[in-house]
CSV table of C-alpha atoms in Angstrom, one decimal:
chain,number,residue,atom,x,y,z
N,1,MET,CA,57.0,124.8,5.3
N,2,PHE,CA,55.3,123.3,8.4
N,3,HIS,CA,57.3,120.0,8.4
N,4,TRP,CA,58.6,121.0,11.9
N,5,LEU,CA,55.0,121.0,13.1
N,6,THR,CA,53.6,117.9,11.3
N,7,GLY,CA,56.6,115.9,10.2
N,8,LYS,CA,57.3,114.4,6.8
N,9,GLY,CA,58.8,111.1,5.7
N,10,GLU,CA,61.6,110.2,8.1
N,11,SER,CA,61.7,113.6,9.7
N,12,PRO,CA,59.6,113.6,12.9
N,13,PRO,CA,57.8,116.7,14.1
N,14,LEU,CA,59.7,119.0,16.5
N,15,LEU,CA,59.6,117.7,20.2
N,16,LEU,CA,57.6,114.7,19.1
N,17,LYS,CA,58.0,112.7,22.4
N,18,VAL,CA,56.7,115.6,24.4
N,19,ARG,CA,53.9,116.5,22.1
N,20,SER,CA,52.7,112.8,21.8
N,21,SER,CA,53.3,112.0,25.5
N,22,THR,CA,50.4,110.7,27.6
N,23,THR,CA,50.7,113.8,29.9
N,24,PHE,CA,50.5,116.3,27.1
N,25,ILE,CA,47.5,114.5,25.5
N,26,ILE,CA,45.7,114.4,28.8
N,27,LEU,CA,46.5,118.1,29.3
N,28,THR,CA,45.1,119.0,25.9
N,29,VAL,CA,41.9,117.1,26.3
N,30,CYS,CA,41.3,118.4,29.8
N,31,THR,CA,41.9,121.9,28.6
N,32,ALA,CA,39.4,121.4,25.8
N,33,ILE,CA,36.8,120.1,28.3
N,34,PHE,CA,37.6,122.9,30.7
N,35,THR,CA,37.1,125.5,27.9
N,36,ASP,CA,33.8,124.0,26.9
N,37,ILE,CA,32.4,123.9,30.4
N,38,PHE,CA,33.8,127.4,31.1
N,39,ALA,CA,32.0,128.7,28.1
N,40,TYR,CA,28.8,126.9,29.3
N,41,GLY,CA,29.1,128.1,32.8
N,42,ILE,CA,30.0,131.8,32.5
N,43,ILE,CA,26.4,132.8,31.7
N,44,VAL,CA,25.0,131.0,34.7
N,45,PRO,CA,25.4,133.9,37.2
N,46,VAL,CA,25.2,136.5,34.5
N,47,VAL,CA,22.0,135.6,32.7
N,48,PRO,CA,19.5,136.4,35.5
N,49,PHE,CA,20.8,140.0,35.4
N,50,ALA,CA,21.5,140.2,31.6
N,51,LEU,CA,18.2,138.8,30.4
N,52,THR,CA,16.3,141.8,31.8
N,53,GLU,CA,18.8,144.4,30.7
N,54,ARG,CA,19.7,143.1,27.2
N,55,ALA,CA,16.8,141.0,26.1
N,56,GLY,CA,14.0,142.9,27.7
N,57,ILE,CA,12.6,139.9,29.7
N,58,ALA,CA,10.2,140.6,32.5
N,59,PRO,CA,11.7,139.7,36.0
N,60,ASP,CA,8.9,137.2,36.6
N,61,ASP,CA,9.9,135.2,33.4
N,62,VAL,CA,13.6,135.0,34.2
N,63,GLN,CA,13.5,131.6,35.8
N,64,TYR,CA,11.5,130.2,32.9
N,65,TRP,CA,14.0,131.5,30.3
N,66,ILE,CA,17.1,130.4,32.3
N,67,SER,CA,15.7,126.8,32.2
N,68,ILE,CA,14.9,127.1,28.5
N,69,LEU,CA,18.4,128.3,27.6
N,70,LEU,CA,20.1,125.6,29.6
N,71,ALA,CA,17.8,123.0,28.1
N,72,ILE,CA,18.5,124.2,24.5
N,73,TYR,CA,22.2,123.4,25.2
N,74,GLY,CA,21.3,119.9,26.3
N,75,ALA,CA,19.0,119.3,23.3
N,76,ALA,CA,21.7,120.3,20.8
N,77,LEU,CA,24.3,118.1,22.6
N,78,LEU,CA,21.8,115.2,22.6
N,79,VAL,CA,21.1,115.4,18.8
N,80,THR,CA,24.7,116.0,17.7
N,81,ALA,CA,26.6,113.5,19.9
N,82,PRO,CA,25.7,110.3,18.0
N,83,PHE,CA,26.8,111.8,14.6
N,84,CYS,CA,30.1,112.9,16.2
N,85,GLY,CA,30.8,109.4,17.5
N,86,TRP,CA,30.0,107.8,14.2
N,87,LEU,CA,32.3,110.2,12.3
N,88,ALA,CA,35.1,110.1,14.9
N,89,ASP,CA,35.4,106.3,14.7
N,90,ARG,CA,35.8,106.6,10.9
N,91,SER,CA,38.2,109.6,11.0
N,92,SER,CA,41.9,109.0,10.6
N,93,SER,CA,42.7,111.7,13.1
N,94,ARG,CA,41.1,112.9,16.4
N,95,ARG,CA,42.8,116.3,16.2
N,96,LEU,CA,40.8,117.6,13.2
N,97,PRO,CA,37.4,117.0,14.7
N,98,LEU,CA,38.6,118.7,17.9
N,99,LEU,CA,39.6,121.8,15.9
N,100,VAL,CA,36.2,121.9,14.2
N,101,GLY,CA,34.6,121.7,17.6
N,102,LEU,CA,36.7,124.6,18.7
N,103,LEU,CA,35.6,126.8,15.8
N,104,ALA,CA,32.0,126.0,16.6
N,105,LEU,CA,32.6,127.0,20.2
N,106,ALA,CA,34.2,130.3,19.1
N,107,ALA,CA,31.2,131.1,16.9
N,108,SER,CA,28.7,130.3,19.7
N,109,THR,CA,30.6,132.5,22.1
N,110,VAL,CA,30.5,135.4,19.7
N,111,MET,CA,26.7,135.0,19.3
N,112,LEU,CA,26.2,134.9,23.1
N,113,CYS,CA,28.5,137.9,23.5
N,114,VAL,CA,26.7,140.2,21.0
N,115,GLY,CA,23.2,138.7,21.3
N,116,ASN,CA,20.5,141.1,22.5
N,117,SER,CA,17.4,139.0,21.9
N,118,ILE,CA,16.2,135.6,23.0
N,119,GLY,CA,16.5,134.2,19.4
N,120,VAL,CA,20.2,135.0,19.1
N,121,LEU,CA,20.9,133.8,22.6
N,122,ALA,CA,19.0,130.5,22.0
N,123,ALA,CA,20.9,130.0,18.7
N,124,GLY,CA,24.2,130.6,20.5
N,125,ARG,CA,23.4,128.0,23.1
N,126,ALA,CA,22.4,125.5,20.5
N,127,LEU,CA,25.7,125.9,18.6
N,128,GLN,CA,27.5,125.7,22.0
N,129,GLY,CA,25.9,122.3,22.6
N,130,MET,CA,27.0,121.1,19.2
N,131,SER,CA,30.6,122.1,19.8
N,132,ALA,CA,30.4,120.4,23.2
N,133,ALA,CA,29.4,117.1,21.5
N,134,VAL,CA,32.6,117.2,19.4
N,135,VAL,CA,34.8,118.1,22.3
N,136,TRP,CA,33.5,115.4,24.6
N,137,VAL,CA,33.1,112.6,22.2
N,138,VAL,CA,36.4,113.0,20.4
N,139,GLY,CA,38.3,114.1,23.5
N,140,LEU,CA,37.3,111.1,25.7
N,141,ALA,CA,37.8,108.7,22.8
N,142,LEU,CA,41.3,110.1,22.4
N,143,LEU,CA,42.0,109.5,26.0
N,144,ALA,CA,40.7,105.9,25.8
N,145,ASP,CA,43.0,105.4,22.7
N,146,THR,CA,46.0,106.7,24.6
N,147,VAL,CA,45.8,105.0,28.0
N,148,GLY,CA,43.5,102.0,27.3
N,149,GLY,CA,41.5,100.3,30.1
N,150,ASP,CA,44.2,99.9,32.7
N,151,GLU,CA,44.5,103.6,33.8
N,152,ILE,CA,41.2,105.1,32.5
N,153,GLY,CA,39.7,105.6,35.9
N,154,GLN,CA,42.5,107.8,37.1
N,155,VAL,CA,42.5,109.7,33.8
N,156,MET,CA,38.8,110.2,34.0
N,157,GLY,CA,39.5,111.6,37.5
N,158,TYR,CA,41.6,114.3,35.8
N,159,VAL,CA,38.8,114.9,33.4
N,160,GLY,CA,36.4,115.3,36.3
N,161,LEU,CA,38.9,117.7,37.9
N,162,SER,CA,39.0,119.9,34.8
N,163,MET,CA,35.2,119.8,34.8
N,164,SER,CA,35.1,120.8,38.4
N,165,LEU,CA,37.6,123.6,37.9
N,166,ALA,CA,35.5,125.0,35.1
N,167,ILE,CA,32.2,124.6,37.0
N,168,LEU,CA,33.9,126.3,39.9
N,169,LEU,CA,35.7,129.1,38.2
N,170,SER,CA,33.3,130.0,35.4
N,171,PRO,CA,30.4,131.3,37.6
N,172,LEU,CA,32.8,132.7,40.2
N,173,LEU,CA,34.9,134.7,37.7
N,174,ALA,CA,31.9,135.6,35.6
N,175,GLY,CA,30.1,137.0,38.6
N,176,VAL,CA,33.1,139.0,39.8
N,177,VAL,CA,34.0,140.3,36.3
N,178,PHE,CA,30.4,141.1,35.4
N,179,GLU,CA,30.0,143.1,38.6
N,180,LYS,CA,33.4,145.0,38.2
N,181,ALA,CA,34.0,145.2,34.4
N,182,GLY,CA,30.7,144.6,32.6
N,183,TYR,CA,29.2,142.1,30.2
N,184,TYR,CA,31.8,142.0,27.4
N,185,ALA,CA,34.7,141.5,29.8
N,186,VAL,CA,33.1,138.2,30.8
N,187,PHE,CA,33.3,136.8,27.3
N,188,ALA,CA,36.9,138.2,26.9
N,189,MET,CA,38.0,135.5,29.3
N,190,CYS,CA,36.4,132.8,27.2
N,191,PHE,CA,38.1,134.1,24.0
N,192,GLY,CA,41.5,133.9,25.7
N,193,LEU,CA,40.9,130.3,26.7
N,194,ILE,CA,39.9,129.5,23.1
N,195,VAL,CA,43.2,130.9,21.8
N,196,LEU,CA,45.1,128.7,24.3
N,197,ASP,CA,43.0,125.7,23.2
N,198,ILE,CA,43.8,126.3,19.5
N,199,LEU,CA,47.6,126.3,20.3
N,200,LEU,CA,47.4,123.1,22.3
N,201,ARG,CA,45.3,121.2,19.7
N,202,LEU,CA,47.7,122.2,16.9
N,203,ILE,CA,50.8,121.2,18.9
N,204,MET,CA,49.4,117.8,20.1
N,205,VAL,CA,50.4,114.7,18.1
N,206,GLU,CA,48.3,111.6,18.4
N,207,ARG,CA,49.9,108.3,19.3
N,208,LYS,CA,48.6,106.7,16.0
N,209,ILE,CA,50.5,109.4,14.1
N,210,ALA,CA,53.6,109.4,16.3
N,211,VAL,CA,53.9,105.6,15.9
N,212,GLN,CA,55.5,105.9,12.5
N,213,TRP,CA,58.6,107.5,14.2
N,214,ILE,CA,58.3,105.8,17.6
N,215,PRO,CA,57.1,102.2,17.0
N,216,GLU,CA,56.5,101.5,20.7
N,217,TYR,CA,53.8,104.2,20.7
N,218,ALA,CA,51.0,101.8,19.5
N,219,PRO,CA,47.8,103.4,20.8
N,220,LYS,CA,46.5,101.5,23.8
N,221,GLY,CA,43.0,101.8,22.6
N,222,GLU,CA,43.8,99.1,20.1
N,223,LYS,CA,44.4,96.7,22.9
N,224,ALA,CA,40.7,96.1,23.1
N,225,ARG,CA,40.9,92.7,24.9
N,226,GLN,CA,42.8,94.0,27.9
N,227,VAL,CA,40.4,94.5,30.7
N,228,ALA,CA,41.1,96.6,33.8
N,229,PRO,CA,41.0,94.6,37.0
N,230,THR,CA,37.8,95.1,38.8
N,231,GLU,CA,36.0,93.4,41.7
N,232,ASP,CA,34.1,91.3,39.1
N,233,ASN,CA,37.1,89.8,37.2
N,234,ARG,CA,39.9,89.8,39.8
N,235,HIS,CA,39.5,86.2,40.9
N,236,SER,CA,37.8,84.6,37.9
N,237,VAL,CA,39.1,85.0,34.3
N,238,ALA,CA,39.0,83.1,31.1
N,239,THR,CA,41.4,83.6,28.2
N,240,ILE,CA,41.2,84.4,24.5
N,241,GLU,CA,43.9,84.5,21.9
N,242,MET,CA,45.1,87.7,20.4
N,243,ASP,CA,48.0,88.8,18.1
N,244,ALA,CA,51.2,89.4,20.0
N,245,ASP,CA,52.0,92.6,18.1
N,246,ILE,CA,49.3,94.5,19.8
N,247,SER,CA,49.2,92.7,23.2
N,248,ALA,CA,52.8,92.3,24.4
N,249,SER,CA,53.4,92.0,28.2
N,250,LYS,CA,50.1,93.0,29.7
N,251,PRO,CA,49.3,93.1,33.5
N,252,THR,CA,46.8,90.5,34.6
N,253,PRO,CA,44.2,91.0,37.4
N,254,ASP,CA,46.7,89.7,40.0
N,255,ASN,CA,49.4,92.1,38.7
N,256,THR,CA,51.6,89.4,37.1
N,257,THR,CA,52.9,89.8,33.6
N,258,LEU,CA,51.9,87.7,30.7
N,259,PRO,CA,54.9,86.6,28.5
N,260,LYS,CA,54.9,87.7,24.9
N,261,SER,CA,54.5,84.8,22.4
N,262,ASP,CA,53.1,84.2,19.0
N,263,HIS,CA,49.7,84.3,20.4
N,264,ASP,CA,49.3,86.1,23.7
N,265,THR,CA,46.5,85.5,26.1
N,266,VAL,CA,44.5,88.2,27.7
N,267,PRO,CA,42.2,87.9,30.8
N,268,ILE,CA,38.6,88.7,30.4
N,269,PRO,CA,35.8,88.4,32.9
N,270,ALA,CA,34.3,84.9,33.2
N,271,THR,CA,30.9,86.4,32.8
N,272,GLU,CA,31.9,87.8,29.4
N,273,ALA,CA,34.1,84.8,28.4
N,274,GLU,CA,32.2,83.5,25.5
N,275,VAL,CA,34.5,83.6,22.4
N,276,TRP,CA,32.5,84.5,19.3
N,277,GLY,CA,33.5,83.6,15.8
N,278,PRO,CA,33.2,86.0,12.8
N,279,PRO,CA,29.8,87.7,12.8
N,280,ASP,CA,27.2,86.1,10.6
N,281,GLN,CA,26.2,88.9,8.2
N,282,SER,CA,23.0,87.1,7.4
N,283,LYS,CA,21.8,87.9,10.9
N,284,TRP,CA,20.1,91.3,11.0
N,285,TYR,CA,21.6,92.4,14.4
N,286,ASN,CA,25.2,91.9,13.0
N,287,ARG,CA,24.3,94.5,10.3
N,288,LEU,CA,23.2,97.1,12.9
N,289,PRO,CA,25.5,100.2,13.4
N,290,PRO,CA,28.0,99.6,16.2
N,291,VAL,CA,26.4,102.3,18.4
N,292,ILE,CA,23.2,100.3,18.4
N,293,ARG,CA,25.0,97.0,19.2
N,294,LEU,CA,26.7,98.7,22.1
N,295,LEU,CA,23.3,99.4,23.6
N,296,ALA,CA,22.8,95.6,23.9
N,297,SER,CA,25.1,95.8,26.9
N,298,ARG,CA,23.0,96.2,30.1
N,299,ARG,CA,26.2,97.2,31.9
N,300,LEU,CA,26.8,100.1,29.5
N,301,VAL,CA,23.1,101.2,29.6
N,302,SER,CA,23.3,101.2,33.4
N,303,ALA,CA,26.4,103.4,33.3
N,304,LEU,CA,24.7,105.8,30.8
N,305,TRP,CA,21.7,106.0,33.1
N,306,ALA,CA,23.9,107.0,36.0
N,307,CYS,CA,25.6,109.6,33.9
N,308,PHE,CA,22.2,111.0,32.9
N,309,ILE,CA,21.2,111.3,36.5
N,310,GLN,CA,24.6,113.0,37.4
N,311,ALA,CA,24.0,115.6,34.7
N,312,SER,CA,20.5,116.2,35.8
N,313,LEU,CA,21.5,116.8,39.4
N,314,LEU,CA,24.4,119.1,38.5
N,315,THR,CA,22.5,121.2,35.9
N,316,SER,CA,19.5,121.5,38.2
N,317,PHE,CA,21.6,123.7,40.4
N,318,ASP,CA,22.7,125.8,37.4
N,319,ALA,CA,19.0,126.6,36.8
N,320,THR,CA,17.9,127.2,40.4
N,321,LEU,CA,20.8,128.0,42.7
N,322,PRO,CA,21.7,131.6,41.5
N,323,LEU,CA,18.1,132.7,41.5
N,324,PHE,CA,17.5,131.0,44.9
N,325,VAL,CA,20.3,132.8,46.7
N,326,LYS,CA,19.3,136.1,45.0
N,327,ASN,CA,15.7,135.8,46.3
N,328,THR,CA,16.6,134.2,49.7
N,329,PHE,CA,19.7,136.1,50.7
N,330,GLY,CA,19.6,139.1,48.4
N,331,TRP,CA,23.0,138.2,46.9
N,332,ASN,CA,24.3,139.9,43.7
N,333,SER,CA,26.1,138.2,40.7
N,334,ILE,CA,29.2,137.7,42.8
N,335,GLY,CA,27.3,135.8,45.5
N,336,ALA,CA,25.5,133.8,42.7
N,337,GLY,CA,29.0,132.7,41.5
N,338,LEU,CA,30.5,132.0,44.9
N,339,ILE,CA,27.7,129.7,45.9
N,340,PHE,CA,29.0,127.1,43.5
N,341,LEU,CA,32.3,127.0,45.4
N,342,PRO,CA,31.2,124.5,48.1
N,343,ILE,CA,29.8,122.0,45.6
N,344,CYS,CA,32.9,122.1,43.4
N,345,VAL,CA,35.8,122.0,45.9
N,346,PRO,CA,35.2,118.3,47.0
N,347,THR,CA,35.5,117.2,43.3
N,348,PHE,CA,39.3,117.8,43.5
N,349,ILE,CA,39.5,114.3,44.9
N,350,GLY,CA,38.4,113.0,41.5
N,351,PRO,CA,41.8,111.6,40.5
N,352,VAL,CA,42.1,109.7,43.8
N,353,VAL,CA,38.6,108.3,43.4
N,354,GLY,CA,39.5,107.3,39.8
N,355,ALA,CA,42.7,105.5,40.9
N,356,LEU,CA,40.7,103.6,43.6
N,357,SER,CA,38.1,102.7,41.0
N,358,ASP,CA,40.9,101.2,38.8
N,359,LYS,CA,42.1,99.2,41.7
N,360,HIS,CA,38.9,98.0,43.4
N,361,GLY,CA,36.3,98.4,40.7
N,362,PRO,CA,33.7,101.1,40.3
N,363,ARG,CA,30.6,99.5,41.7
N,364,TRP,CA,30.6,100.4,45.4
N,365,TYR,CA,32.1,103.8,45.0
N,366,ALA,CA,29.3,104.8,42.6
N,367,VAL,CA,26.6,103.2,44.9
N,368,ALA,CA,28.0,105.1,47.9
N,369,GLY,CA,27.9,108.4,46.0
N,370,PHE,CA,24.3,108.1,44.9
N,371,LEU,CA,23.2,106.8,48.3
N,372,LEU,CA,24.9,109.7,50.2
N,373,CYS,CA,23.6,112.3,47.8
N,374,CYS,CA,19.9,111.5,48.6
N,375,PRO,CA,19.6,112.8,52.2
N,376,PHE,CA,21.8,115.8,51.5
N,377,LEU,CA,19.6,116.8,48.6
N,378,ILE,CA,16.4,116.5,50.6
N,379,LEU,CA,17.9,118.4,53.5
N,380,LEU,CA,18.3,121.5,51.2
N,381,ARG,CA,14.6,122.1,51.9
N,382,LEU,CA,15.7,123.3,55.4
N,383,VAL,CA,17.2,126.4,53.9
N,384,GLY,CA,14.4,129.0,53.6
N,385,HIS,CA,15.3,132.4,55.1
N,386,ASN,CA,18.1,134.9,55.4
N,387,SER,CA,20.4,134.2,58.3
N,388,MET,CA,24.0,133.3,58.9
N,389,GLU,CA,23.0,129.8,60.1
N,390,GLN,CA,21.0,129.2,57.0
N,391,LYS,CA,23.9,130.3,54.7
N,392,VAL,CA,26.3,128.0,56.6
N,393,LEU,CA,23.8,125.1,56.3
N,394,LEU,CA,23.4,125.6,52.6
N,395,CYS,CA,27.2,125.7,52.0
N,396,ALA,CA,27.7,122.6,54.2
N,397,LEU,CA,25.0,120.6,52.3
N,398,LEU,CA,26.3,121.7,48.9
N,399,ALA,CA,29.8,120.5,49.9
N,400,LEU,CA,28.5,117.1,51.0
N,401,ILE,CA,26.6,116.8,47.7
N,402,GLY,CA,29.7,117.7,45.8
N,403,PHE,CA,31.6,114.9,47.6
N,404,ALA,CA,28.9,112.4,47.0
N,405,LEU,CA,28.6,113.2,43.3
N,406,THR,CA,32.4,112.9,42.9
N,407,LEU,CA,32.3,109.4,44.4
N,408,ALA,CA,29.8,108.5,41.6
N,409,LEU,CA,30.8,110.5,38.6
N,410,THR,CA,34.5,109.5,38.1
N,411,PRO,CA,33.9,105.7,38.4
N,412,MET,CA,30.9,105.9,36.1
N,413,MET,CA,32.8,107.8,33.4
N,414,ALA,CA,35.5,105.1,33.6
N,415,GLU,CA,32.9,102.3,33.6
N,416,ILE,CA,32.0,103.2,30.0
N,417,THR,CA,35.5,102.2,28.9
N,418,TYR,CA,35.4,99.1,31.1
N,419,ALA,CA,32.1,98.1,29.5
N,420,VAL,CA,33.3,98.7,26.0
N,421,VAL,CA,36.5,96.6,26.6
N,422,ALA,CA,34.4,93.8,28.0
N,423,LYS,CA,32.0,94.0,25.1
N,424,GLU,CA,34.8,93.9,22.5
N,425,ALA,CA,36.4,90.9,24.2
N,426,ARG,CA,33.4,88.9,23.2
N,427,HIS,CA,33.8,89.6,19.5
N,428,PRO,CA,36.6,89.2,16.9
N,429,PRO,CA,38.9,92.1,16.2
N,430,GLY,CA,37.3,94.8,13.9
N,431,TYR,CA,33.7,93.9,15.0
N,432,PHE,CA,33.1,97.5,15.9
N,433,GLY,CA,35.2,99.0,13.1
N,434,LYS,CA,38.9,99.5,12.5
N,435,ASN,CA,39.1,102.2,15.2
N,436,GLY,CA,37.0,100.3,17.8
N,437,ALA,CA,34.0,101.7,19.6
N,438,PHE,CA,35.3,104.2,22.1
N,439,ALA,CA,34.2,107.3,20.3
N,440,GLN,CA,30.7,105.8,19.7
N,441,ALA,CA,30.5,104.7,23.3
N,442,TYR,CA,31.4,108.2,24.5
N,443,SER,CA,28.9,109.6,22.0
N,444,LEU,CA,26.3,107.6,24.0
N,445,PHE,CA,27.8,109.1,27.1
N,446,ASN,CA,27.3,112.6,25.6
N,447,MET,CA,23.7,111.8,24.7
N,448,ALA,CA,23.1,110.7,28.3
N,449,TRP,CA,24.8,113.7,29.7
N,450,ALA,CA,22.9,116.0,27.2
N,451,GLY,CA,19.7,114.3,28.2
N,452,GLY,CA,20.5,115.2,31.8
N,453,CYS,CA,21.4,118.8,30.8
N,454,LEU,CA,18.0,119.0,29.1
N,455,VAL,CA,15.9,117.4,31.9
N,456,GLY,CA,17.7,118.7,34.9
N,457,PRO,CA,17.2,122.5,34.4
N,458,LEU,CA,13.6,122.0,33.1
N,459,LEU,CA,12.6,119.7,36.0
N,460,ALA,CA,14.2,121.7,38.8
N,461,GLY,CA,13.4,125.1,37.3
N,462,LEU,CA,9.8,124.4,36.5
N,463,VAL,CA,9.1,122.6,39.8
N,464,VAL,CA,10.7,125.5,41.8
N,465,ASN,CA,8.6,127.9,39.7
N,466,ALA,CA,5.4,126.0,40.2
N,467,SER,CA,5.7,124.4,43.7
N,468,GLY,CA,8.7,125.9,45.4
N,469,TRP,CA,12.2,124.9,46.5
N,470,PRO,CA,11.3,122.1,49.0
N,471,LEU,CA,9.5,119.9,46.5
N,472,ALA,CA,12.3,120.3,44.0
N,473,THR,CA,14.9,119.1,46.5
N,474,LEU,CA,12.7,116.2,47.5
N,475,ILE,CA,12.4,115.1,43.9
N,476,LEU,CA,16.1,115.3,43.3
N,477,GLY,CA,16.9,113.3,46.4
N,478,VAL,CA,14.4,110.5,45.4
N,479,VAL,CA,15.9,110.4,41.9
N,480,SER,CA,19.4,109.9,43.3
N,481,LEU,CA,18.1,107.1,45.6
N,482,VAL,CA,16.4,105.2,42.7
N,483,THR,CA,19.6,105.3,40.7
N,484,VAL,CA,21.3,103.2,43.4
N,485,VAL,CA,19.5,100.1,42.2
N,486,PRO,CA,20.8,99.7,38.6
N,487,THR,CA,24.2,101.0,39.7
N,488,ALA,CA,24.6,98.3,42.3
N,489,VAL,CA,23.3,95.6,40.0
N,490,TRP,CA,25.1,96.3,36.7
N,491,THR,CA,28.2,98.4,37.4
N,492,GLY,CA,31.3,96.2,36.8
N,493,GLY,CA,29.2,93.5,35.3
N,494,SER,CA,26.1,91.7,36.6
N,495,ILE,CA,26.2,91.2,40.3
N,496,PHE,CA,24.0,88.2,40.0
N,497,LYS,CA,26.4,86.5,37.6
N,498,LYS,CA,29.3,87.4,39.9
N,499,ARG,CA,27.5,85.8,42.9
N,500,ARG,CA,26.6,82.7,40.9
N,501,LYS,CA,30.2,82.3,39.7
N,502,GLU,CA,31.4,82.6,43.2
N,503,ARG,CA,29.0,79.9,44.4
N,504,GLU,CA,30.1,77.6,41.5
N,505,ASP,CA,33.8,78.2,42.3
N,506,THR,CA,33.2,77.4,46.0
N,507,GLN,CA,31.2,74.3,45.2
N,508,ALA,CA,33.9,73.1,42.8
N,509,ALA,CA,36.6,73.7,45.4
N,510,ASP,CA,34.6,71.8,48.0
N,511,ASN,CA,34.1,68.9,45.6
N,512,ALA,CA,37.8,68.8,44.8
N,513,THR,CA,38.7,68.8,48.5
N,514,GLU,CA,36.3,65.8,49.1
N,515,VAL,CA,37.9,63.9,46.3
């Protein structure tokens, strides 16, 4: 009955090429992420006003409960993400877990919509965090499967753009709709997005499914030995052998094309060039789950730390900014939503930053982002009274912070794929399971992001509550500055190994010249 939708035997699904195209898969995943972030963000400008009216919270306790509700979301995401990654890398399909996550999101939205007590609202936020774990882990792994390592930076730019649109539109629309149409109308927007999301996820066909009708649609995620050119592997590569049926005609770091042969060769960084044999199962570390073995990569751990800080900085504004502009400028829910506009608009350059990261490597873009973010965060302390100059200053600083965070976020999301590809290049095929390690790597990303969603609101909200806005902005600025160090050292591979290799190459060239 539904053969036109799913296909059967030699009969492909209707419009298979469109439904399995890279563009459509990116659109589906970005829509899923947009819906998840939108559902997360719509309560940000609404909750300070709704907690007192619906849940009976005293006005003095609103800041505390905002931080708690945001932290509950992060805690649920943190706990659920590793299980989602483990299951996703063992599932034959990415689409089914995405649909399950959508159902959980719909249920959480219903709870938040009808909840009139702290207990129900907290349970809704917890379920929302669980659904987010599924959407992010499976969705980002699906993108990595589809585009591989060569274009992942630009694709993560589109993911960042969908995040930015959701972060921008959810508080803005929620504030306006809540003011003009009431509480339930805010959640009606979310239910409409969920229906659209259901349709897209049912229509989408994964490459690994489409390949039975279109043989050239082998998922790029299986090309685990192909490494995107970065500043650390552009001039110094080693080679390893790989079956030609999954590695035909790949670009090298200098943009030449490798010929297809019985055994193709693939460039990998010289710093990662050790070719390992089959894992010795008598060694305890080879029996560890793949997600634990991934954490042995200092490069990946550094990327996860940077993502943790990113999430902490972003969600710290969710917990403090609406209440700050309400108390300082006397703004209502519309103003509390509009204040996120300056910080989100600069993130529209995310795809451009991602493309540049694919071309030049992610290291110095991310370093520049965290370095620039520090002074602008600290300067937020200058905003303290109600005047037009203060409002303009706040918006300008938020716009600069948004630009700085975009410079860091997109490259670091792509860096997770780069790090996994480099890690897999050091091991025989199947070392991390038949489906690779992308889902488990992005489950670690989700854990890092969830940790930031947990720490950011609590840190900023509680510091503002106890010691005021100036101290909170100082702490956030110092945290951003500290993150520059591991980002500079490990992003794109160890900078010490890179420098040592450059010295060795220079010395070898000098010796050859003398001879």
